[in-house]
PDB file of C-alpha atoms in Angstrom:
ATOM      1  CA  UNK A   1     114.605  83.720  91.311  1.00 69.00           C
ATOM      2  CA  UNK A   2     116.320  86.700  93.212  1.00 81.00           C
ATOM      3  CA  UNK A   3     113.287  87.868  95.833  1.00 86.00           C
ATOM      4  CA  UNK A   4     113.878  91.540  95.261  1.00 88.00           C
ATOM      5  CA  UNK A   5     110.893  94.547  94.812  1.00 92.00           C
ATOM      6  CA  UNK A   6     112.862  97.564  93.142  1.00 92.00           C
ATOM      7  CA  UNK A   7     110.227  99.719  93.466  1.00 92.00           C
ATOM      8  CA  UNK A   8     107.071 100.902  95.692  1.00 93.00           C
ATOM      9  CA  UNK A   9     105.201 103.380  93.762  1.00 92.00           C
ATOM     10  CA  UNK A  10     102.523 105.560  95.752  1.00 92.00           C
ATOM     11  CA  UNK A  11      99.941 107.389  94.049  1.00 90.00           C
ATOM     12  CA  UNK A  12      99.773 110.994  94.982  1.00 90.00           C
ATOM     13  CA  UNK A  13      96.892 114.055  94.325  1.00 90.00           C
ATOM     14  CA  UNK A  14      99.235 116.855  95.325  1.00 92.00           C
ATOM     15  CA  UNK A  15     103.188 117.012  94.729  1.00 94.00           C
ATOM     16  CA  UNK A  16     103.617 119.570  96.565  1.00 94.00           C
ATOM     17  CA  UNK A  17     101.764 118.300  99.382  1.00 91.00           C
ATOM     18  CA  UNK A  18     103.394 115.214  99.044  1.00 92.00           C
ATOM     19  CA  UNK A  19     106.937 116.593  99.513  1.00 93.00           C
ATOM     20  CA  UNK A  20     106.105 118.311 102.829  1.00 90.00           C
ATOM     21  CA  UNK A  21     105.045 114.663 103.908  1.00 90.00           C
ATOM     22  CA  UNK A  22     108.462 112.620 103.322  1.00 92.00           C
ATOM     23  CA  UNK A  23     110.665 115.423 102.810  1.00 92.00           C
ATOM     24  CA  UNK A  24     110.152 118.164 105.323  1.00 89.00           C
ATOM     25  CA  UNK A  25     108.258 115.809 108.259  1.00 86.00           C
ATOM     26  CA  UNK A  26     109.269 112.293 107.258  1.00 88.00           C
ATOM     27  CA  UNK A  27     112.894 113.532 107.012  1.00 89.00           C
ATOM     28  CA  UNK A  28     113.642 112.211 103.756  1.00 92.00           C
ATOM     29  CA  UNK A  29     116.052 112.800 101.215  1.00 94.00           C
ATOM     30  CA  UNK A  30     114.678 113.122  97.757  1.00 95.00           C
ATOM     31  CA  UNK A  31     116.827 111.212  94.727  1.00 93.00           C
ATOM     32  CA  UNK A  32     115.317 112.708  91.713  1.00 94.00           C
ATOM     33  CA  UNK A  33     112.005 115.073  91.432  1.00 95.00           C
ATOM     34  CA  UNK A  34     109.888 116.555  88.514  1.00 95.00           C
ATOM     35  CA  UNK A  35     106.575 117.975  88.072  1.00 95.00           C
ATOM     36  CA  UNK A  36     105.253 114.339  88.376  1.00 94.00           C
ATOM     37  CA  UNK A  37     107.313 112.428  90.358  1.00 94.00           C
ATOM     38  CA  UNK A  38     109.990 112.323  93.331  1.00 95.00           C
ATOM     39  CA  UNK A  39     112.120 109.378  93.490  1.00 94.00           C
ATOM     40  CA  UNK A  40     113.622 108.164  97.448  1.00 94.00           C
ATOM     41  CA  UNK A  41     116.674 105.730  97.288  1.00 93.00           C
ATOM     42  CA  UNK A  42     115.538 103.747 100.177  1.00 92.00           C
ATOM     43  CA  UNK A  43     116.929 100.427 102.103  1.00 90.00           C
ATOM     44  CA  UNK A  44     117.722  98.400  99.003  1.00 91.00           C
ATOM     45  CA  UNK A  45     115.178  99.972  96.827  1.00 92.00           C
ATOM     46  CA  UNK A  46     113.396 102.941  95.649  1.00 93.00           C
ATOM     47  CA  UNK A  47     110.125 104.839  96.690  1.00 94.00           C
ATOM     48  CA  UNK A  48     108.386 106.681  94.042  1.00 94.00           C
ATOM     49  CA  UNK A  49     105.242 109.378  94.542  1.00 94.00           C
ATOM     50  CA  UNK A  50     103.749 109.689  91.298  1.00 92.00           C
ATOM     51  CA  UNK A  51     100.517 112.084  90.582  1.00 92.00           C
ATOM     52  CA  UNK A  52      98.051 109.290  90.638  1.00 88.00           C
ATOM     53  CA  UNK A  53      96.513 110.081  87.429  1.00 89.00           C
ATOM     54  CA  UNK A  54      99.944 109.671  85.525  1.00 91.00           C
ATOM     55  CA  UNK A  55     100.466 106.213  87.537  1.00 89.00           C
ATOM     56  CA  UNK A  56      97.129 104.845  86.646  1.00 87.00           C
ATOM     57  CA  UNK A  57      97.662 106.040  83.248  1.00 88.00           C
ATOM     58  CA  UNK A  58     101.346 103.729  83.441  1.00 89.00           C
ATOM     59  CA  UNK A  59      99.538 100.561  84.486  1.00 85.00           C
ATOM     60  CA  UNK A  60      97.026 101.097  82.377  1.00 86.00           C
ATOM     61  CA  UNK A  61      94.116 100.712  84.779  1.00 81.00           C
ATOM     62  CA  UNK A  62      90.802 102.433  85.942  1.00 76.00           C
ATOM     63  CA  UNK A  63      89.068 103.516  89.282  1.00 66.00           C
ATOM     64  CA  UNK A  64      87.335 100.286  89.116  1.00 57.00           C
ATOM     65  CA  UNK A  65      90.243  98.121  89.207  1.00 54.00           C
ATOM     66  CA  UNK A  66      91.742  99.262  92.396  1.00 64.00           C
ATOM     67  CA  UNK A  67      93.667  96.738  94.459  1.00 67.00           C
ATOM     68  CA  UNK A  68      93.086  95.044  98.082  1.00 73.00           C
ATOM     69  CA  UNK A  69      94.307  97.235 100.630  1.00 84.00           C
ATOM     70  CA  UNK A  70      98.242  97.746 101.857  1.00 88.00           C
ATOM     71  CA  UNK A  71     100.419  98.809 104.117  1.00 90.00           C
ATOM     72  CA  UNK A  72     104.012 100.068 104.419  1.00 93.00           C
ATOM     73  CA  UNK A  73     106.310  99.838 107.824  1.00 92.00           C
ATOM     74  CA  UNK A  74     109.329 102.173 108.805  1.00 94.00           C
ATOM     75  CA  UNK A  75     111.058 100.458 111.968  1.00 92.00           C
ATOM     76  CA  UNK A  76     112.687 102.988 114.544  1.00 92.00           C
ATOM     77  CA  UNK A  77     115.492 102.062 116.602  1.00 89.00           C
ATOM     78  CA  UNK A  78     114.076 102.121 120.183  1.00 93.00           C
ATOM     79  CA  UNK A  79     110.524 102.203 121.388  1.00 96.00           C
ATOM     80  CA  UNK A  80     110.048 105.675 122.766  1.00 97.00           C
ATOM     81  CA  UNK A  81     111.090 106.951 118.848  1.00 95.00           C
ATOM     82  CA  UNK A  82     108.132 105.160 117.926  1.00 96.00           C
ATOM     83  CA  UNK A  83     105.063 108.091 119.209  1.00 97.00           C
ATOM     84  CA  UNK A  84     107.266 111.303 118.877  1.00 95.00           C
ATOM     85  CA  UNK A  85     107.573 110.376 114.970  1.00 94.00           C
ATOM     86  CA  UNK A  86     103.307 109.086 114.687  1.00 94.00           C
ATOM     87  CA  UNK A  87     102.544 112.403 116.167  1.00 95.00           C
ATOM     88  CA  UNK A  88     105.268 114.419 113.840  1.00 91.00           C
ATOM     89  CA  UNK A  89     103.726 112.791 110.956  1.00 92.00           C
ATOM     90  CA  UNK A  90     100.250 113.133 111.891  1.00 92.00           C
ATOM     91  CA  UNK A  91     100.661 116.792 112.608  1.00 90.00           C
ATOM     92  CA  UNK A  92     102.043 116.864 109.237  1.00 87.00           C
ATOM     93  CA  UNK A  93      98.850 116.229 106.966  1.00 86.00           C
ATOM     94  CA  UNK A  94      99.091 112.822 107.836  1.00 89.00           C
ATOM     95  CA  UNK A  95      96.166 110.930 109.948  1.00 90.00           C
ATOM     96  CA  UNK A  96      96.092 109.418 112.778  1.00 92.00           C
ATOM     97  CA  UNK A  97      94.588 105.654 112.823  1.00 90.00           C
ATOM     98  CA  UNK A  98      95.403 103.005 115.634  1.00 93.00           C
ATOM     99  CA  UNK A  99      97.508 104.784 118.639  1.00 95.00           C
ATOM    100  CA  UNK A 100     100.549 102.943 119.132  1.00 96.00           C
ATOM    101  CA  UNK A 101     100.134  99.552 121.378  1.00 95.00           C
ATOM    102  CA  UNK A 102     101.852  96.383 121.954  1.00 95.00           C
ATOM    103  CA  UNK A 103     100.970  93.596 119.697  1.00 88.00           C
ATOM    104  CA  UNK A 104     100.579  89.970 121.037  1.00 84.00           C
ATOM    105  CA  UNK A 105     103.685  89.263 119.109  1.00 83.00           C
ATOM    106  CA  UNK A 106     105.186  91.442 120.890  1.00 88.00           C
ATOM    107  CA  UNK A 107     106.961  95.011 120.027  1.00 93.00           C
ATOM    108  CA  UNK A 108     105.339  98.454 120.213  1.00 96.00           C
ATOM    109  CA  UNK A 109     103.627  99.570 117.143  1.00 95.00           C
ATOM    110  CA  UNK A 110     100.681 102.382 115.566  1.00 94.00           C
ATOM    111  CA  UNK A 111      99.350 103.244 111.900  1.00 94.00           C
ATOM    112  CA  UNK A 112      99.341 106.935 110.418  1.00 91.00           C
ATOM    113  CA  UNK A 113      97.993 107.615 106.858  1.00 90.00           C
ATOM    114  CA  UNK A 114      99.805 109.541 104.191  1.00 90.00           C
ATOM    115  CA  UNK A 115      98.336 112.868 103.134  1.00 86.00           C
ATOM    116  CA  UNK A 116      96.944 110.643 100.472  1.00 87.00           C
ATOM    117  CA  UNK A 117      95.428 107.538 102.718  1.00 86.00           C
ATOM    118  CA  UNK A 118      98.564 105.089 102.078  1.00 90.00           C
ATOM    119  CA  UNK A 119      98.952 103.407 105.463  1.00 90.00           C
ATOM    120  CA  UNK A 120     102.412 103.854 107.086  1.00 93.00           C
ATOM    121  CA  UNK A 121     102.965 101.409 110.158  1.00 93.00           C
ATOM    122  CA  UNK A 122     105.797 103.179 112.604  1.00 94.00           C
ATOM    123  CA  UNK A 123     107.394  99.971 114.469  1.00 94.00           C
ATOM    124  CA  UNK A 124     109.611  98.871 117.292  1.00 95.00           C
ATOM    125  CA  UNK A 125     110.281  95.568 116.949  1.00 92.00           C
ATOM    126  CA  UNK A 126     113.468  93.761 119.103  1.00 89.00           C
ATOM    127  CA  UNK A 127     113.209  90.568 117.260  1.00 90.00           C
ATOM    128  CA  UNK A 128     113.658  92.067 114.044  1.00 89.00           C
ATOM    129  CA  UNK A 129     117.647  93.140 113.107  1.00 88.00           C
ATOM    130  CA  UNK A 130     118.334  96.379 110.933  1.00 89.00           C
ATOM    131  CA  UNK A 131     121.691  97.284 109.825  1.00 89.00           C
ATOM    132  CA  UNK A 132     123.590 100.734 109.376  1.00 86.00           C
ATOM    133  CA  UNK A 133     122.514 100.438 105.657  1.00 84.00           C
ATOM    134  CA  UNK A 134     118.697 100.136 107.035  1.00 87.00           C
ATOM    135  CA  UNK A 135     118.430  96.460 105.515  1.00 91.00           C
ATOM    136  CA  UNK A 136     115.586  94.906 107.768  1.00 90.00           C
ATOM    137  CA  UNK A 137     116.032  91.185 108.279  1.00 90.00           C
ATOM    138  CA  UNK A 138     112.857  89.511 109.551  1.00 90.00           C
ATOM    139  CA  UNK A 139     113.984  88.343 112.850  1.00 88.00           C
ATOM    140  CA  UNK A 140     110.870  85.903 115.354  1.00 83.00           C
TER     141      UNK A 140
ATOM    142  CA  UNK B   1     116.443 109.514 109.912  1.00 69.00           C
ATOM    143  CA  UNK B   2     117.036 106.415 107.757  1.00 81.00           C
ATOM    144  CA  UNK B   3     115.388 106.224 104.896  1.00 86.00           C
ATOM    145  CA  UNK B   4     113.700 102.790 105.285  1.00 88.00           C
ATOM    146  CA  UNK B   5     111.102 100.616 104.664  1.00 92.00           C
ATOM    147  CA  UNK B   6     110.655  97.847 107.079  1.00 92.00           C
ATOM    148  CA  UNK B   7     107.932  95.644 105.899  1.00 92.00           C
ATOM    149  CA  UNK B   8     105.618  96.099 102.891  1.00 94.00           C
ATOM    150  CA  UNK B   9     101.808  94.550 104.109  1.00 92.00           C
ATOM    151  CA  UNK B  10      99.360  93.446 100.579  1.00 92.00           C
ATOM    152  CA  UNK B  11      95.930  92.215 101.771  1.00 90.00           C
ATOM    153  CA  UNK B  12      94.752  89.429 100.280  1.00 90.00           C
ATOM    154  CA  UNK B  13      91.149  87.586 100.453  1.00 90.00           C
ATOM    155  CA  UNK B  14      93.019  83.595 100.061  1.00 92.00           C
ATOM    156  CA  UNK B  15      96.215  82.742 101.824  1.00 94.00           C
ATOM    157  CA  UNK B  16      95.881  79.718  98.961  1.00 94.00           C
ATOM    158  CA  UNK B  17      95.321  81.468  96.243  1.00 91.00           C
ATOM    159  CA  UNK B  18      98.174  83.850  97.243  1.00 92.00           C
ATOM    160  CA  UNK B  19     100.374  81.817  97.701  1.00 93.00           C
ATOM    161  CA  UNK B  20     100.246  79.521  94.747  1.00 90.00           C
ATOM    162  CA  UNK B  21     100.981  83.226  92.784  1.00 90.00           C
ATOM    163  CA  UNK B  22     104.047  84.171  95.130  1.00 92.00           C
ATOM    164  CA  UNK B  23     105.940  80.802  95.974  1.00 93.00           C
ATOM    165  CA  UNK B  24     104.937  78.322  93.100  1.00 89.00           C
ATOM    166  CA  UNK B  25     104.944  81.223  90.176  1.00 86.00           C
ATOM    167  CA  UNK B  26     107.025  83.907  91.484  1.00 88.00           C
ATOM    168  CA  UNK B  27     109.333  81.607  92.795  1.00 89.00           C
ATOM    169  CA  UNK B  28     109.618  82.899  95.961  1.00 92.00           C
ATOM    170  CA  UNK B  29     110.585  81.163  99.572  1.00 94.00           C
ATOM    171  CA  UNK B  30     108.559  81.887 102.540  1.00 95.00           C
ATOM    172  CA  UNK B  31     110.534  83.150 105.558  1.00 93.00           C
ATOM    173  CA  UNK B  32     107.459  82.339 107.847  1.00 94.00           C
ATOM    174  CA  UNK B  33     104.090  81.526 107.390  1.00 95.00           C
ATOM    175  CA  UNK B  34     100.793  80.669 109.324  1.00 95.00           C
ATOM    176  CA  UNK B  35      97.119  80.624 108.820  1.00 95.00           C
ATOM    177  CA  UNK B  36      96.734  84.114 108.126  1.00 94.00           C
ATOM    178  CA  UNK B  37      99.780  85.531 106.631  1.00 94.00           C
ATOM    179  CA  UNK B  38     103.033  84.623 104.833  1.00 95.00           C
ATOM    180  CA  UNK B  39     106.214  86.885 105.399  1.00 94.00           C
ATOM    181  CA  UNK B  40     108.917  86.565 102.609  1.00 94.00           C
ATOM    182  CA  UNK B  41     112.365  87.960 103.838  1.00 93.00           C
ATOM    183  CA  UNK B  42     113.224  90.420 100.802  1.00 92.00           C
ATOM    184  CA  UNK B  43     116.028  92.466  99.918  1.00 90.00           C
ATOM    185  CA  UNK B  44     116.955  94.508 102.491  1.00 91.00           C
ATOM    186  CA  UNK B  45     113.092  94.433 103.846  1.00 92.00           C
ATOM    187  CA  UNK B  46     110.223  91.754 104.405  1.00 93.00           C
ATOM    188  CA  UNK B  47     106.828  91.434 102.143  1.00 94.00           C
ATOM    189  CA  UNK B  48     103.693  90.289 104.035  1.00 94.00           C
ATOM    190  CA  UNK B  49     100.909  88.662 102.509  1.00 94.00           C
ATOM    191  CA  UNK B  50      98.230  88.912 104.855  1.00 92.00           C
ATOM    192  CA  UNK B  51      94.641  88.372 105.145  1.00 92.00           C
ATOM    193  CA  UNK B  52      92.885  91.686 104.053  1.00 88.00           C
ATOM    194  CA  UNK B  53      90.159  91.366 107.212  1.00 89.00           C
ATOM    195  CA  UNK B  54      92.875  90.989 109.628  1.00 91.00           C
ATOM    196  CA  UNK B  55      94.927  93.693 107.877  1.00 89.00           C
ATOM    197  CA  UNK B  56      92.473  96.244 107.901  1.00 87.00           C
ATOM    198  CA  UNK B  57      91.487  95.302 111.580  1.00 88.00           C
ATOM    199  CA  UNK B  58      95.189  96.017 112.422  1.00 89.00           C
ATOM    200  CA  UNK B  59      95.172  99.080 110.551  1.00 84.00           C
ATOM    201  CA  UNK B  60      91.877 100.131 112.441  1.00 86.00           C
ATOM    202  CA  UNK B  61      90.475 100.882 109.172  1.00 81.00           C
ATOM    203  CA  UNK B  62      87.592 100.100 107.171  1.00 76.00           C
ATOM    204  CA  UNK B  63      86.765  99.638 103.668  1.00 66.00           C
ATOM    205  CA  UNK B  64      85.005 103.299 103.080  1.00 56.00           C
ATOM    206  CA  UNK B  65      88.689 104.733 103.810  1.00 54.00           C
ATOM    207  CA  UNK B  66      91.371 103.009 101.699  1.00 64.00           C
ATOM    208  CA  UNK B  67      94.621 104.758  99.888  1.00 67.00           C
ATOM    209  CA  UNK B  68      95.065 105.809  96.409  1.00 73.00           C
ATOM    210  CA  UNK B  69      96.921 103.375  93.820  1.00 84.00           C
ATOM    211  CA  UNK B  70      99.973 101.777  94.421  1.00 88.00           C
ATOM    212  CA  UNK B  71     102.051  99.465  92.764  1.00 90.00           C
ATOM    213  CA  UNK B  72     105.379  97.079  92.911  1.00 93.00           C
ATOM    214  CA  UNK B  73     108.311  96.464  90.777  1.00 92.00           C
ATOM    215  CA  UNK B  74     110.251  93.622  90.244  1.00 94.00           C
ATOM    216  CA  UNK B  75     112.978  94.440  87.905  1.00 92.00           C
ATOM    217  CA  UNK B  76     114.997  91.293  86.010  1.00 92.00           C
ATOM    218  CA  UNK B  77     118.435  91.086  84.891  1.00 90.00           C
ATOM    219  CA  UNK B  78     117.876  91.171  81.445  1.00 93.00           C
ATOM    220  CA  UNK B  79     115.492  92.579  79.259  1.00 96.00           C
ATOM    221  CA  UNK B  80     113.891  88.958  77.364  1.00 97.00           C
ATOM    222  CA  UNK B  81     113.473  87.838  81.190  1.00 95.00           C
ATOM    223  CA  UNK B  82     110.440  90.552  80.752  1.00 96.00           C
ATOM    224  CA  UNK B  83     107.886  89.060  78.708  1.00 97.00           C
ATOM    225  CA  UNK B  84     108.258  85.537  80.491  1.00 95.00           C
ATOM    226  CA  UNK B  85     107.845  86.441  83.860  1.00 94.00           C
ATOM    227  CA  UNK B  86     104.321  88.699  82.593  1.00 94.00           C
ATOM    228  CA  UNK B  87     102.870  85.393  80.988  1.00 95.00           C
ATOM    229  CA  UNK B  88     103.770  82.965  84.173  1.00 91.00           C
ATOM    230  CA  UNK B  89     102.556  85.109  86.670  1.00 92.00           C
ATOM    231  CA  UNK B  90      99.589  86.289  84.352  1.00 93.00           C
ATOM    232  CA  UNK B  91      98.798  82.356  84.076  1.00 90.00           C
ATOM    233  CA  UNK B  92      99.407  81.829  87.673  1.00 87.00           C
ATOM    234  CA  UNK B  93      96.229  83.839  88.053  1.00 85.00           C
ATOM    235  CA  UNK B  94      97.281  87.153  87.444  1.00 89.00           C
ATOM    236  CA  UNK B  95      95.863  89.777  85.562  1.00 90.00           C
ATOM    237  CA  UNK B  96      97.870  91.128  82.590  1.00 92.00           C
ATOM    238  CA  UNK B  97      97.263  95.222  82.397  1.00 90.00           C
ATOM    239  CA  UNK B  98      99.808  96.391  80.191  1.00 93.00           C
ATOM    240  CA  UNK B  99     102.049  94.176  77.915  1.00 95.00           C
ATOM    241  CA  UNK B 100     105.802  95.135  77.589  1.00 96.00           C
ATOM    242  CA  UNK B 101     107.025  98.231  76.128  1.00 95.00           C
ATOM    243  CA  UNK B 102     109.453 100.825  76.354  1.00 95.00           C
ATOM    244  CA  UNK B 103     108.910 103.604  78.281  1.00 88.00           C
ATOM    245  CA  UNK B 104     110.014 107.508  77.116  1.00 84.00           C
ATOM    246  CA  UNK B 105     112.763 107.005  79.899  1.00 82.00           C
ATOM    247  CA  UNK B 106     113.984 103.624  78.296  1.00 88.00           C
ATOM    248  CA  UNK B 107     114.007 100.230  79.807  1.00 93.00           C
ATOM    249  CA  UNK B 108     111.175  97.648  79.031  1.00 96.00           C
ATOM    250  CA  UNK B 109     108.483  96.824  81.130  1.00 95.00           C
ATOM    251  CA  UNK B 110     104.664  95.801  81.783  1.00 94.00           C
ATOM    252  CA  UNK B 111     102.230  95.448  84.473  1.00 94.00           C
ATOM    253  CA  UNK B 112     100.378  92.267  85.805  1.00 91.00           C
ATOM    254  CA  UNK B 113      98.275  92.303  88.619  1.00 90.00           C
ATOM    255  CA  UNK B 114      98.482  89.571  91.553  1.00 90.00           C
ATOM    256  CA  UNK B 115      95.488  87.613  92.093  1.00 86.00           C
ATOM    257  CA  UNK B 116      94.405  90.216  94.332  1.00 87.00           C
ATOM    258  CA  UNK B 117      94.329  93.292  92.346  1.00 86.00           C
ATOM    259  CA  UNK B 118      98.301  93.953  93.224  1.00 90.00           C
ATOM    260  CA  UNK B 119      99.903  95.466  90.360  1.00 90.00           C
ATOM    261  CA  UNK B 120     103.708  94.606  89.394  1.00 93.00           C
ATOM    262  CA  UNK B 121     105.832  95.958  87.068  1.00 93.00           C
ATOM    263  CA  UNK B 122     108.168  93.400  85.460  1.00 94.00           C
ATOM    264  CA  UNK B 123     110.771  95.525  84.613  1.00 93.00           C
ATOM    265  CA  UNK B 124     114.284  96.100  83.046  1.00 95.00           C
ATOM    266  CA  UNK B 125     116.466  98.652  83.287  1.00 92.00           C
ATOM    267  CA  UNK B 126     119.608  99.067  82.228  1.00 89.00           C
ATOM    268  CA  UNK B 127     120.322 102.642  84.163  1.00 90.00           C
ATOM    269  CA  UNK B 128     119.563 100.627  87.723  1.00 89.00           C
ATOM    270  CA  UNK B 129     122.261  98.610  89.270  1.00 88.00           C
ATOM    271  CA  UNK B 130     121.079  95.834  91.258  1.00 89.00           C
ATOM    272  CA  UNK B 131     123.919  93.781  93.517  1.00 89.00           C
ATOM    273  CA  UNK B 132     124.328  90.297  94.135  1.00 86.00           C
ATOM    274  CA  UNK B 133     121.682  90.379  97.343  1.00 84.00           C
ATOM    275  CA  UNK B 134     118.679  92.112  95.309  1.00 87.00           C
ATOM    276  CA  UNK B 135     119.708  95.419  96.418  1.00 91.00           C
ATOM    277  CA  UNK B 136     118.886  98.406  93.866  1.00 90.00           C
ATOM    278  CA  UNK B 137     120.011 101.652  93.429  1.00 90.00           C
ATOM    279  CA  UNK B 138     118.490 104.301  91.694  1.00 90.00           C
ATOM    280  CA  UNK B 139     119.871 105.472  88.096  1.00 88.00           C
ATOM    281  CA  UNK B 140     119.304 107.871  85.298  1.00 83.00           C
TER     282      UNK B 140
END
């Protein structure tokens, strides 16, 4: 069994709102975007923002089905990347949770939301190794 | 900016429970685990399986603020490795939403959720190229 997730799918109110998130603030390149939908080729797989209503539509489920909560990470290079970025996203119709700190296992790490609450942890973490490709390897 | 995803965080109410679904189902190794979460080194980034109370205290969140709908995708090699994977993880204590079928942009593919409200997409896709280490690449 190959341990591989192709795709995270986030669901989205506004596209357009969206975009100015990951593209303008986040700094991301889009791969393919519609009316719906704007596809990132990522580290090894692909992020998808998908109006909410079309993805709950896909899986076939209802309000009252929603899952346990998540999180995403995005690792930066050195520690002092890790505030400038929280602050550039937050500033971006993003929102501001846990100010960055030091975990006890070590690091330096903080939590903005999305425009559209999906958690995004911004992390410096030594122990963890991430190549030129951006392929993360979980490091202790 | 690299276009990354370090870690991807589900909270989950049974570290038991969870883990029957990801390692004796899924198939899946652990690449570290204690009493409170499992990390599983992925392909090119790291899934965490982590207790939702201890997730959401990290998070400095609470309950009355969490993120729209999100889901995974798992996409297999060929497209009758589909339908198998849905009924073992839906008997593994999943939750089957949406049997197989073809979408309007071809492929096959259905959604189960993990025993914790998670969905997945089982998935094949002929137009996506996935190498040797899990890694995918976005196609059309």
């Amino acid at each position: 069994m190959q341990q591989q997730i192709s795709v995270i799918t986030l669901g989205i109110a506004d596209l357009t709102r969206s975009r100015r998130f990951y593209i303008d603030r986040f700094g991301w390149s889009p791969v393919f975007e519609n009316k719906e939908i704007i596809f990132y080729q990522m580290n090894g797989l692909v992020l998808g923002t998908w109006l909410e209503k079309d993805l709950m539509k896909d899986m076939n489920r209802h309000s009252d089905g929603l899952a346990s909560a998540h999180a995403l990470a995005h690792n930066v290079a050195r520690k002092e990347d890790v505030e400038p970025l929280m602050q550039r996203l937050n500033n971006a119709g993003g929102k501001m949770l846990r100010p960055a700190d030091t975990p006890v296992h070590g690091g330096f790490r903080g939590y903005v939301a999305d425009p559209d609450g999906h958690a995004w942890e911004i992390a410096w973490n030594a122990a963890w190794t991430i190549d030129e490709h951006g392929h993360v390897t979980f490091g202790l």
